Coordinates of C-alpha atoms and ligand atoms in Angstrom, one line a residue:
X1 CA 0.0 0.0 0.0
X2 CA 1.2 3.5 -0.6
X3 CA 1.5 6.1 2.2
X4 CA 2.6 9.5 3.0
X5 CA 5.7 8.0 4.9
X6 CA 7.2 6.9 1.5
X7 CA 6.8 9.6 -0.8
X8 CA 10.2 11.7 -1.0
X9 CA 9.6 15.3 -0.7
X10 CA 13.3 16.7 -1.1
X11 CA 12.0 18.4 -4.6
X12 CA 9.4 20.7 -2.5
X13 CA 11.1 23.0 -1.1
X14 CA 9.4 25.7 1.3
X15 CA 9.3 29.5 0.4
X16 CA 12.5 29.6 3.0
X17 CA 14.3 27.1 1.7
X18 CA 14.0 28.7 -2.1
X19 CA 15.2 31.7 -0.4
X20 CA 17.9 30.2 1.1
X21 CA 18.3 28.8 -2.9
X22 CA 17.9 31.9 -4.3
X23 CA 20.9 34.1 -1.7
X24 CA 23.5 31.6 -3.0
X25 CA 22.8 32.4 -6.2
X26 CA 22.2 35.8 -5.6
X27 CA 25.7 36.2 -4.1
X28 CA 27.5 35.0 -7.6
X29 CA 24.8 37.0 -9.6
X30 CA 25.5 40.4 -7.9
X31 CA 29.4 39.9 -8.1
X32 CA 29.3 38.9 -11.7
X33 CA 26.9 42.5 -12.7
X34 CA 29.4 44.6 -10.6
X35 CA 32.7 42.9 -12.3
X36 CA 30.8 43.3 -15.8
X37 CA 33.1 45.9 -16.6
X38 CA 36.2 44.5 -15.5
X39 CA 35.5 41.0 -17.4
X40 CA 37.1 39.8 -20.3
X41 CA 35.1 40.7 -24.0
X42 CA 35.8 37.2 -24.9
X43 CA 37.4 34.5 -24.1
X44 CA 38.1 30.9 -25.8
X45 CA 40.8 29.4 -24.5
X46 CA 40.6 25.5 -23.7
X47 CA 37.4 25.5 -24.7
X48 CA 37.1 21.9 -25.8
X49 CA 38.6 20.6 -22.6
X50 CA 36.1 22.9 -20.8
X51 CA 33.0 21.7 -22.3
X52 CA 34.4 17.4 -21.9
X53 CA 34.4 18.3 -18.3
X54 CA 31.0 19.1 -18.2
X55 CA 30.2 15.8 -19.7
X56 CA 28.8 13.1 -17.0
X57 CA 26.9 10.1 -16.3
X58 CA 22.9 10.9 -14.7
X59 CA 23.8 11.6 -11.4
X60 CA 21.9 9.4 -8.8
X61 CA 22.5 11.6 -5.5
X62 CA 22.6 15.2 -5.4
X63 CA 25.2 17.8 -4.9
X64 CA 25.4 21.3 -2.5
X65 CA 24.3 24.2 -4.5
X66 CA 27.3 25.9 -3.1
X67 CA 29.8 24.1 -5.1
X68 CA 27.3 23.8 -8.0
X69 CA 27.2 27.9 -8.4
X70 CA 30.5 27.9 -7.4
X71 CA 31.8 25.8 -10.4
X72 CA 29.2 27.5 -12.9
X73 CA 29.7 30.6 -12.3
X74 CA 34.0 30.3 -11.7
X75 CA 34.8 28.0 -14.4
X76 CA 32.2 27.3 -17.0
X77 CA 31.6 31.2 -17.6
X78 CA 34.5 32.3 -17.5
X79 CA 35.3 30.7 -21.2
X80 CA 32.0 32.2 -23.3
X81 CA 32.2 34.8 -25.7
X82 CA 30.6 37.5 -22.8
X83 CA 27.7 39.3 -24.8
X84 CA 26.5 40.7 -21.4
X85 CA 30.2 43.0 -21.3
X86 CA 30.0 46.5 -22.6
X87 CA 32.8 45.6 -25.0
X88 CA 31.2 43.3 -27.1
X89 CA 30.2 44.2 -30.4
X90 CA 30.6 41.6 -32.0
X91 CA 27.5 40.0 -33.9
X92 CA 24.1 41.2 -32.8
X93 CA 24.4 41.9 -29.2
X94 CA 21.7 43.5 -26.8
X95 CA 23.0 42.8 -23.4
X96 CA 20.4 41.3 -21.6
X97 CA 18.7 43.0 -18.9
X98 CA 18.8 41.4 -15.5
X99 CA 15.3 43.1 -14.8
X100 CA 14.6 40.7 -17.6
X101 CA 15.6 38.1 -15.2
X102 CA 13.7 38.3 -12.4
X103 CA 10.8 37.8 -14.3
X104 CA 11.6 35.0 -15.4
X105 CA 12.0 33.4 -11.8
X106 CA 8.5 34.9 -11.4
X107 CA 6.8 33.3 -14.0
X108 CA 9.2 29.8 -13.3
X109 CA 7.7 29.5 -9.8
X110 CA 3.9 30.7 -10.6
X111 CA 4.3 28.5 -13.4
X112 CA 1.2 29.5 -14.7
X113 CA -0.3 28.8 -18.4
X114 CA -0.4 31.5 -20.8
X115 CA -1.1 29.3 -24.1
X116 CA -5.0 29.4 -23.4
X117 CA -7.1 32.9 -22.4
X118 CA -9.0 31.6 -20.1
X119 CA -6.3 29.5 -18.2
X120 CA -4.5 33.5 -16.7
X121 CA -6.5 35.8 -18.3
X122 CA -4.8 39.0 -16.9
X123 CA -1.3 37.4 -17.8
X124 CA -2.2 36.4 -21.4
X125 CA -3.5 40.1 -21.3
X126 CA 0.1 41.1 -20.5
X127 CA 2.0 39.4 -23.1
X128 CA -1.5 40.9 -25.7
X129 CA -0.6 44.0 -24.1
X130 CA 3.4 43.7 -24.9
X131 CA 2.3 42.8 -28.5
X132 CA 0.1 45.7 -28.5
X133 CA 2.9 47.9 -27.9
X134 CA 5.6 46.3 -30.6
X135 CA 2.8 47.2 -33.0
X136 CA 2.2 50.7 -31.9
X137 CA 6.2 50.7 -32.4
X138 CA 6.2 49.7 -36.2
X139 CA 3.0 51.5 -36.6
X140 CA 0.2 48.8 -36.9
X141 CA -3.2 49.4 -37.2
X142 CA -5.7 48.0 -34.5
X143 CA -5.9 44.7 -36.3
X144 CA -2.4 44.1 -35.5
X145 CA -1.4 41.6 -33.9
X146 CA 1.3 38.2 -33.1
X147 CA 3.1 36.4 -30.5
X148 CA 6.5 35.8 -28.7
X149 CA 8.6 33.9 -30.1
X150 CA 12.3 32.5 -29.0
X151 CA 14.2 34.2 -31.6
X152 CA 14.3 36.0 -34.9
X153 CA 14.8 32.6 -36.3
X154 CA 11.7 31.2 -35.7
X155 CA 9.9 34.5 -36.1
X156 CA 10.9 34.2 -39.5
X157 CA 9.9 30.6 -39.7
X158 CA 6.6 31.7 -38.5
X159 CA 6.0 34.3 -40.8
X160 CA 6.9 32.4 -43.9
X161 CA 4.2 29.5 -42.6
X162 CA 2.0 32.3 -42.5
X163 CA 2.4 33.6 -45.7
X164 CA 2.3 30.3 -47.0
X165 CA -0.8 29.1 -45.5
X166 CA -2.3 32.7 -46.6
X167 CA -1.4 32.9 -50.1
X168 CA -0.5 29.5 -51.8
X169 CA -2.9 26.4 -51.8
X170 CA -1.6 23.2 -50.2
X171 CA 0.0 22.3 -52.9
X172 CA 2.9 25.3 -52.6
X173 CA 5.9 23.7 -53.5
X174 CA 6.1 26.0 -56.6
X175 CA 5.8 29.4 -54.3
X176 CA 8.7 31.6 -54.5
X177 CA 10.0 33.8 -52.4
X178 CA 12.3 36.9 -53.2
X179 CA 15.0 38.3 -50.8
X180 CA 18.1 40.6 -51.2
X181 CA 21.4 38.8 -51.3
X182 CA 22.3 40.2 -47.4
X183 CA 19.5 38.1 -46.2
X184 CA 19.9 36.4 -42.8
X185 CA 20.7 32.6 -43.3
X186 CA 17.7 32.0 -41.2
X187 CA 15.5 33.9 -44.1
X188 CA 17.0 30.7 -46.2
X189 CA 16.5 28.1 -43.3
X190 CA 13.2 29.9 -42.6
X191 CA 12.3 29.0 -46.3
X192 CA 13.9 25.5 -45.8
X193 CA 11.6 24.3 -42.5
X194 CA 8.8 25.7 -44.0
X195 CA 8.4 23.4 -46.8
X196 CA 10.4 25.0 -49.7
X197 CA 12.9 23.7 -52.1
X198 CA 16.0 26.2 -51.8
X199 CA 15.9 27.0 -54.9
X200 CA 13.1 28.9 -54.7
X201 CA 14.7 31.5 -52.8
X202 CA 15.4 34.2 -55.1
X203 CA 18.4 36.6 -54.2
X204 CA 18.4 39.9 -56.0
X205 CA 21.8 42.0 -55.6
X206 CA 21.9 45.3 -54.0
X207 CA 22.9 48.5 -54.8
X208 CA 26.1 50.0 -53.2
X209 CA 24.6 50.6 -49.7
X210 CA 23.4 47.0 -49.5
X211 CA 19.7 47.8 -50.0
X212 CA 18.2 45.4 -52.5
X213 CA 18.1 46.4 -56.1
X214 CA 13.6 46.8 -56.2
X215 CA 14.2 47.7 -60.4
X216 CA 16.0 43.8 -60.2
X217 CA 13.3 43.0 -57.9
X218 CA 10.6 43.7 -60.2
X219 CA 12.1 42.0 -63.6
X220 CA 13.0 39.1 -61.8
X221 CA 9.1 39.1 -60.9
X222 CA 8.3 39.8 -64.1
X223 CA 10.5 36.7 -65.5
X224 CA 9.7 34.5 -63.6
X225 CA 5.4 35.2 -64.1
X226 CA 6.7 34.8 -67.6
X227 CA 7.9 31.3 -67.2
X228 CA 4.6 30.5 -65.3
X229 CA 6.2 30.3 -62.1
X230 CA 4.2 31.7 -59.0
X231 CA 5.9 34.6 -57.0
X232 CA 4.1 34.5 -53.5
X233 CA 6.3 36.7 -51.0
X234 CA 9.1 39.2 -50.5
X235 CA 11.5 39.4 -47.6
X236 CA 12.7 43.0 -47.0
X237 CA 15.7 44.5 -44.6
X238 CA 14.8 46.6 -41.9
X239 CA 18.7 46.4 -40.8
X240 CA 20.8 43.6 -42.2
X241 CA 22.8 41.9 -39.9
X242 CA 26.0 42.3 -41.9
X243 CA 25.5 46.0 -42.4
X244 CA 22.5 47.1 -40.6
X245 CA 21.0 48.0 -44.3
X246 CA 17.1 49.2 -44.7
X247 CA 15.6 48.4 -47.6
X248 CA 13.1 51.0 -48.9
X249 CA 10.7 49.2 -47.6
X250 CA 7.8 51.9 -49.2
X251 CA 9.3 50.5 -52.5
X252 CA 8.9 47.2 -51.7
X253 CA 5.3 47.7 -50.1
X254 CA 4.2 49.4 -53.5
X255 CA 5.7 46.6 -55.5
X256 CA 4.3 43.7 -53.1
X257 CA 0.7 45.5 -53.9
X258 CA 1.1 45.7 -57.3
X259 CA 2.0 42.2 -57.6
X260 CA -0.5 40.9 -54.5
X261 CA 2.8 39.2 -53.0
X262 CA 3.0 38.9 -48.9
X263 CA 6.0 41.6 -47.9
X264 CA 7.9 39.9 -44.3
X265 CA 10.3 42.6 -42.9
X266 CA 13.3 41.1 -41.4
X267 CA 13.5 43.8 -38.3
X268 CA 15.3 41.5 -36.0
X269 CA 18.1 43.7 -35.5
X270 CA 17.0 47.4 -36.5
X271 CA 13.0 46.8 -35.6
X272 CA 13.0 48.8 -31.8
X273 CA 14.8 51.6 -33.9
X274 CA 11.6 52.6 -35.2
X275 CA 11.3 54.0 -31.2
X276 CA 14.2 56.8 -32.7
X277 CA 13.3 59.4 -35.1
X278 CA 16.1 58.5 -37.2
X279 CA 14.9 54.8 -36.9
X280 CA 11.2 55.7 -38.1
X281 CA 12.7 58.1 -41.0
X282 CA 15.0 55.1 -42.4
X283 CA 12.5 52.4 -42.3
X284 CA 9.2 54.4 -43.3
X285 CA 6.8 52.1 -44.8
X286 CA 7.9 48.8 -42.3
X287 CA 3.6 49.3 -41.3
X288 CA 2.7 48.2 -44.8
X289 CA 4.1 44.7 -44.3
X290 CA 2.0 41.9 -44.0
X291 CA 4.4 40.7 -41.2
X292 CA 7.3 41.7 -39.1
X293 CA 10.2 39.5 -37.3
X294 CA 11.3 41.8 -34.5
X295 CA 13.9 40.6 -31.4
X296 CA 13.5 41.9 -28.5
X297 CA 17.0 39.9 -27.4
X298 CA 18.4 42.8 -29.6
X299 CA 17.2 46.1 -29.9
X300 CA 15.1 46.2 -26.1
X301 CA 18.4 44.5 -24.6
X302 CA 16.1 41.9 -23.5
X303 CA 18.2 38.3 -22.8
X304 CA 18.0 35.5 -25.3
X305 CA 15.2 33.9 -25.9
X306 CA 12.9 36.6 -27.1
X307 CA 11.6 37.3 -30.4
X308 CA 8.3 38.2 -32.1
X309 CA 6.5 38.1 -34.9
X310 CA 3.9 40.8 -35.8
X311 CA 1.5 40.7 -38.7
X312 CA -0.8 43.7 -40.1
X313 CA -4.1 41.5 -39.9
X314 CA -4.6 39.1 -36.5
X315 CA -7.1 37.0 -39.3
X316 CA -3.9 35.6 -41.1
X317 CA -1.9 34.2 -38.2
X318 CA -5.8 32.7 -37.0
X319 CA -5.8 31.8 -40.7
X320 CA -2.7 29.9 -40.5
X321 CA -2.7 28.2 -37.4
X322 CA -6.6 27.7 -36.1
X323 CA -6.8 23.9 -34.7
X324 CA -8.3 22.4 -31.5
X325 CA -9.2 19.6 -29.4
X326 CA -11.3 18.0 -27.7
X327 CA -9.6 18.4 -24.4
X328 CA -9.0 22.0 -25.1
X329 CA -11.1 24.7 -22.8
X330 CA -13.2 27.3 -25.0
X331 CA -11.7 30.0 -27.0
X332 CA -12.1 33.4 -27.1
X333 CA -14.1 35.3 -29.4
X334 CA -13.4 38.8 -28.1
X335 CA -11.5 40.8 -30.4
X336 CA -9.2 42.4 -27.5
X337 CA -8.5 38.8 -26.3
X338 CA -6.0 36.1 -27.5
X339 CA -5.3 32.7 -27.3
X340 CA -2.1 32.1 -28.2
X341 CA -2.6 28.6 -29.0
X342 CA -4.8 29.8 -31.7
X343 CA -2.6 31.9 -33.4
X344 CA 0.7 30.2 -32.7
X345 CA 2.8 26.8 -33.4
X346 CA 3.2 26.4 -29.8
X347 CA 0.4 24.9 -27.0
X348 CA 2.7 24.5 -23.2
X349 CA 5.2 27.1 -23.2
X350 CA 7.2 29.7 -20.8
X351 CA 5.4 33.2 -20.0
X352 CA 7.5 35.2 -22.4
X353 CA 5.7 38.3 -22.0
X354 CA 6.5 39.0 -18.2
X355 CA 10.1 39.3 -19.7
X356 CA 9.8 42.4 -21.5
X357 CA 6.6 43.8 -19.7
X358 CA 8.4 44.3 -16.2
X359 CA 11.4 46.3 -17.8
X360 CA 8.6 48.6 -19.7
X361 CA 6.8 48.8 -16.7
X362 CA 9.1 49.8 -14.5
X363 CA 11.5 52.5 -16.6
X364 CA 9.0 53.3 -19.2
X365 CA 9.9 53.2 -22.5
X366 CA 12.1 56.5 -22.8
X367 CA 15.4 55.0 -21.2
X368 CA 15.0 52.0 -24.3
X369 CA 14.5 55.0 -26.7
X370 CA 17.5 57.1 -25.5
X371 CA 19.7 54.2 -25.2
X372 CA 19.3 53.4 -29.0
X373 CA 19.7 57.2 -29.9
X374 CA 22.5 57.2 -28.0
X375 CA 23.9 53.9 -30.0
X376 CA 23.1 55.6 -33.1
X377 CA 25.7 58.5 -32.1
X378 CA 27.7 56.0 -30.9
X379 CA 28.2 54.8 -34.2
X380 CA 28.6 57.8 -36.3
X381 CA 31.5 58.5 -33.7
X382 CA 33.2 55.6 -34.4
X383 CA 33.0 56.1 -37.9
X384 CA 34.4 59.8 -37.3
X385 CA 37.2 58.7 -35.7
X386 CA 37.8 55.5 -38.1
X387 CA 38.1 58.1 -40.9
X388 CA 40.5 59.8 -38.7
X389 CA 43.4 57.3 -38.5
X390 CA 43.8 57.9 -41.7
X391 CA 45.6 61.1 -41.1
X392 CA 48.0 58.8 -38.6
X393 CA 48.6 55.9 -41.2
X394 CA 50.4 55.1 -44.5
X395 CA 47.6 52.3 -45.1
X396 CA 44.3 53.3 -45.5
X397 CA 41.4 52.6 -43.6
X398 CA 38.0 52.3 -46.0
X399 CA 34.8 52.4 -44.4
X400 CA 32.6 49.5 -46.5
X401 CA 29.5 49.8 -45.2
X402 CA 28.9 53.6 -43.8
X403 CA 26.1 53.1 -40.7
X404 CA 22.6 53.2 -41.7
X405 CA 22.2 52.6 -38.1
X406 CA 24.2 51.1 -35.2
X407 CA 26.8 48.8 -37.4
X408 CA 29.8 49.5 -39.1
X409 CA 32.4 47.6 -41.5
X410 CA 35.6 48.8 -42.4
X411 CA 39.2 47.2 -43.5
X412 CA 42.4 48.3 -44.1
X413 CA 43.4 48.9 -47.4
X414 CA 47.2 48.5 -48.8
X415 CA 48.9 49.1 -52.0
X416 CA 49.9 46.1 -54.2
X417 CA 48.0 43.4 -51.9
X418 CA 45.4 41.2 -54.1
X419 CA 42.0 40.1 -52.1
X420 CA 43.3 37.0 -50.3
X421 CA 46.4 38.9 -48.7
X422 CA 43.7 42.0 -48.0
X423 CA 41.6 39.1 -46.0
X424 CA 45.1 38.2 -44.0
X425 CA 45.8 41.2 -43.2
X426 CA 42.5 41.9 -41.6
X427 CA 41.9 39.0 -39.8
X428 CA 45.4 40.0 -38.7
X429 CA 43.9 43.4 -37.8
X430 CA 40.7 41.9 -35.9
X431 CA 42.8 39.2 -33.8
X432 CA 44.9 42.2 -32.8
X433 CA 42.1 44.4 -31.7
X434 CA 40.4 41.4 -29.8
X435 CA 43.4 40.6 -28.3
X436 CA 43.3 42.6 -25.1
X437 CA 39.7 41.2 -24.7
X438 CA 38.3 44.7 -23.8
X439 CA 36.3 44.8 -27.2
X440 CA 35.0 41.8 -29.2
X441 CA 34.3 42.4 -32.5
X442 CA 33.7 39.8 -35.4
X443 CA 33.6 39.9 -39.3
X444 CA 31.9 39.4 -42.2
X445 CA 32.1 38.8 -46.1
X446 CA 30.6 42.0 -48.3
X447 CA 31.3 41.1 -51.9
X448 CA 33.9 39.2 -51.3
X449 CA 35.7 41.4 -49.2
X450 CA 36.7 40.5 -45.6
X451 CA 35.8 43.5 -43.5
X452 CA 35.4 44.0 -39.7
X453 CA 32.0 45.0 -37.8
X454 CA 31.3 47.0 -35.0
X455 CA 27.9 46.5 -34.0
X456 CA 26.5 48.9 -30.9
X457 CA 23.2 47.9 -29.6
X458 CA 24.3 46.4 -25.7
X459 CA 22.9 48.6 -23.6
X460 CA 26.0 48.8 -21.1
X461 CA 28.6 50.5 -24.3
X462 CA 29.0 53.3 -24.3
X463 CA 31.4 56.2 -25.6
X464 CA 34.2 55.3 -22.3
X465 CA 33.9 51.4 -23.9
X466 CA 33.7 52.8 -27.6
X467 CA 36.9 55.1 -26.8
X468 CA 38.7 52.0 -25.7
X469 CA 37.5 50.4 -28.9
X470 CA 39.1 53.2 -31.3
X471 CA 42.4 52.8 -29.2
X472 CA 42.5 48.9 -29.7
X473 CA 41.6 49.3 -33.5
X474 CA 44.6 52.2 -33.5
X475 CA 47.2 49.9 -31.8
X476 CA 46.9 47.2 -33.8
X477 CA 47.1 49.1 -37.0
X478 CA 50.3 50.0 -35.7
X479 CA 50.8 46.3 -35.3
X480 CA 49.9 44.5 -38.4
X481 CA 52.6 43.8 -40.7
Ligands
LIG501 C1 19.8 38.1 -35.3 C2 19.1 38.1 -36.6 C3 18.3 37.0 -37.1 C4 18.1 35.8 -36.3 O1 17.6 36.0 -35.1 P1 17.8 35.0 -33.8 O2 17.2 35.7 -32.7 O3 19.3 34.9 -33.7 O4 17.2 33.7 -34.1 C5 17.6 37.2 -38.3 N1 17.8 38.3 -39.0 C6 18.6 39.3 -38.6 C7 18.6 40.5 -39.5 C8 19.2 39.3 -37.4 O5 20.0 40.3 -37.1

């Protein structure tokens, strides 16, 4: 017979024991935000041996959460690439605010389910509410609408499913889709996992800023309609992630119209820039796409592990993903209220909206704006005083990719050197700068030229960190031979 007696109740622990959890952890947490500054960009050394000593058999008995925190937090982070320092711009960063944080070990312990309305209504409210204002931010209409998503990956993903399920029968496999040639490889992958032969991507080249060419746009439209093929969707820029290019997106809304083709804006990286002036001037016309992939892991500083997907008109995503069962409570017919289940691939998942509504919430949505302004400067500074070595050197430094917002790519130049020497000499360059591990930046490939990126969107750079960036670049220009 069973009985109380038997039943092991070491995974319940009381509120004071969690406490008691949550000060050990506490301790490393606070010393690692107050040492941000002083911690290493980067760092990769013995990585391989690192990870095998992670690697261990299911462990029957349990171990102190002392030692556990202690090993996490003094060996296994100490060799990441640190996206949380003010020093790296490498990639895409965005920091990751710890306010971020403690909402998440709100909604782990409540533990409560979001998926269905009627399950938390004022919680699914707050995550509505959190879409509600990412569509404001873009410029939506009332019929607006999405849902969090991890990532700009899958927000992508979704939004081609959507499109798809809108605008091609079931039989799609001859839908094709039309991107610039700076796409994100998830834009591809996106394609991929929703069904698609690759092929049917289309990549049109850009025009010396890296927007895509919408004159090759249209012809390649118009030839392929020609050859009876079925054009179903565009994929437009709002800030690639090589260059942080916009695409004139009004161009591409007009043509989309003209040839009844969904328009997706890849915003995962320049998106919350629509909160700046500057942002909402470059990418005017991002509120006549059908649907948006925006990251909140970026451009609100959020941590990883949030994206979203917007789309002008609630009906499509409904359209796409509308499915029930029989074990399922009642949906919602309100207009103001979602399921997310309804309008979403996922059913059991984590209360992403808490994530992003507690930051807003708490500052308001001014300290997000000024920080991206303020990255926006950033940038042009950095370009300022890129140009500027060039009074100091007797190679030249060319700015590839001048900043359309908060990225720039730039090599050194020297006479009589042919491509692959050029791409030598500046990975040279870039192993030089990150050497010191105060900054961390990373390249990329623009017409087949090797060039290095600065990319300022962490919330924690600024000009003292950006300063230090200019001197590391400086040094090892004096460096590289
Ligand atoms: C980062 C990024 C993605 C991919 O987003 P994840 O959140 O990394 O999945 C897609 N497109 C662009 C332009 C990006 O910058």
């Amino acid at each position: 017979m069973i009985s109380d007696r038997d039943c092991d109740l070491r995974l319940e622990l009381s509120g004071w024991q969690f406490r008691q959890l949550v000060d050990l952890a506490m301790e490393h947490i606070v010393a690692h935000i107050d040492s941000l500054p002083e911690q290493h960009a980067w760092n990769s050394d013995g990585a391989a041996d690192l990870a095998r000593s992670v690697i261990e058999p299911l462990p029957t008995d349990g171990s102190d959460a002392a030692d556990i925190f202690q090993k996490f937090f003094g060996r296994y982070l100490a060799t990441t690439y640190n996206t949380a320092s003010p020093g790296y711009m490498a990639f895409v960063p965005g920091g990751g605010l710890p306010q971020s944080a403690v909402a998440d070990l709100i909604a782990g312990v409540i533990n409560r389910y979001v998926g269905v309305w009627i399950a938390a209504p004022a919680l699914a409210q707050i995550e509505t509410t959190v879409i509600r204002w990412f569509c404001d931010i873009v410029g939506y209409p009332k019929q607006g609408g999405g849902f969090l998503t991890t990532g700009g990956s899958l927000a992508n993903w979704s939004g081609l499913v959507t499109a798809r399920r809108c605008r091609l029968p079931d039989d799609f496999q001859s839908g094709l889709l039309y991107t610039s040639n700076q796409a994100h490889y998830s834009v591809q992958k996106a394609a991929m996992l929703a069904g698609f032969p690759t092929k049917n991507v289309c990549e049109i080249a850009v025009d010396s800023q890296f927007r895509v060419r919408v004159d090759l746009l249209a012809e390649q439209i118009a030839a392929d309609r020609a050859l009876g093929r079925t054009p179903f969707a565009i994929v437009g820029h709002a800030g690639t992630v090589n260059t942080g290019a916009v695409d004139a997106l009004d161009a591409l809304a007009d043509l989309a119209d003209q040839e009844g083709l969904w328009l997706h804006v890849d915003a995962a990286y320049g998106g919350f820039f629509m909160l700046t002036e500057r942002g909402q001037r470059l990418m005017k016309g991002i509120e006549r796409a059908d649907s948006i992939a925006l990251d909140p892991h970026k451009g609100l500083f959020l941590p990883f592990g949030n994206g979203c997907l917007l789309v002008r008109n609630l009906d499509h995503l409904k359209q796409a993903h509308s499915l029930t069962g029989e074990y399922m409570p009642p949906m919602q017919d309100e207009p103001d209220f979602v399921d997310f289940c309804q309008i979403s691939p996922e059913l059991s998942r984590d209360f992403r909206g808490l994530r992003t509504w507690l930051p807003i919430k708490m500052h308001g949505i001014e300290p997000f704006r000024n920080n991206l302004n303020e990255k926006l400067d950033l940038t042009r500074w950095a370009v300022e005083q890129l140009r500027s070595i060039n009074n100091e050197i007797d190679d030249e430094l060319e700015i590839v990719a001048e900043p359309q917002l908060s990225i720039v790519a730039f090599r050194l130049l020297r006479q009589g050197l042919d491509e692959p020497q050029l791409t030598r000499l500046n990975e040279d360059l870039r192993e030089k700068i990150n050497r010191n591990r105060r900054v961390y930046l990373t390249p990329t490939i623009l017409d087949g030229r090797y060039v290095i990126r600065i990319c300022v969107i962490q919330f924690r750079t600024h000009l003292a960190r950006m300063k230090e960036c200019l001197q590391e670049i400086r040094k090892a220009i004096g460096k590289v031979s």
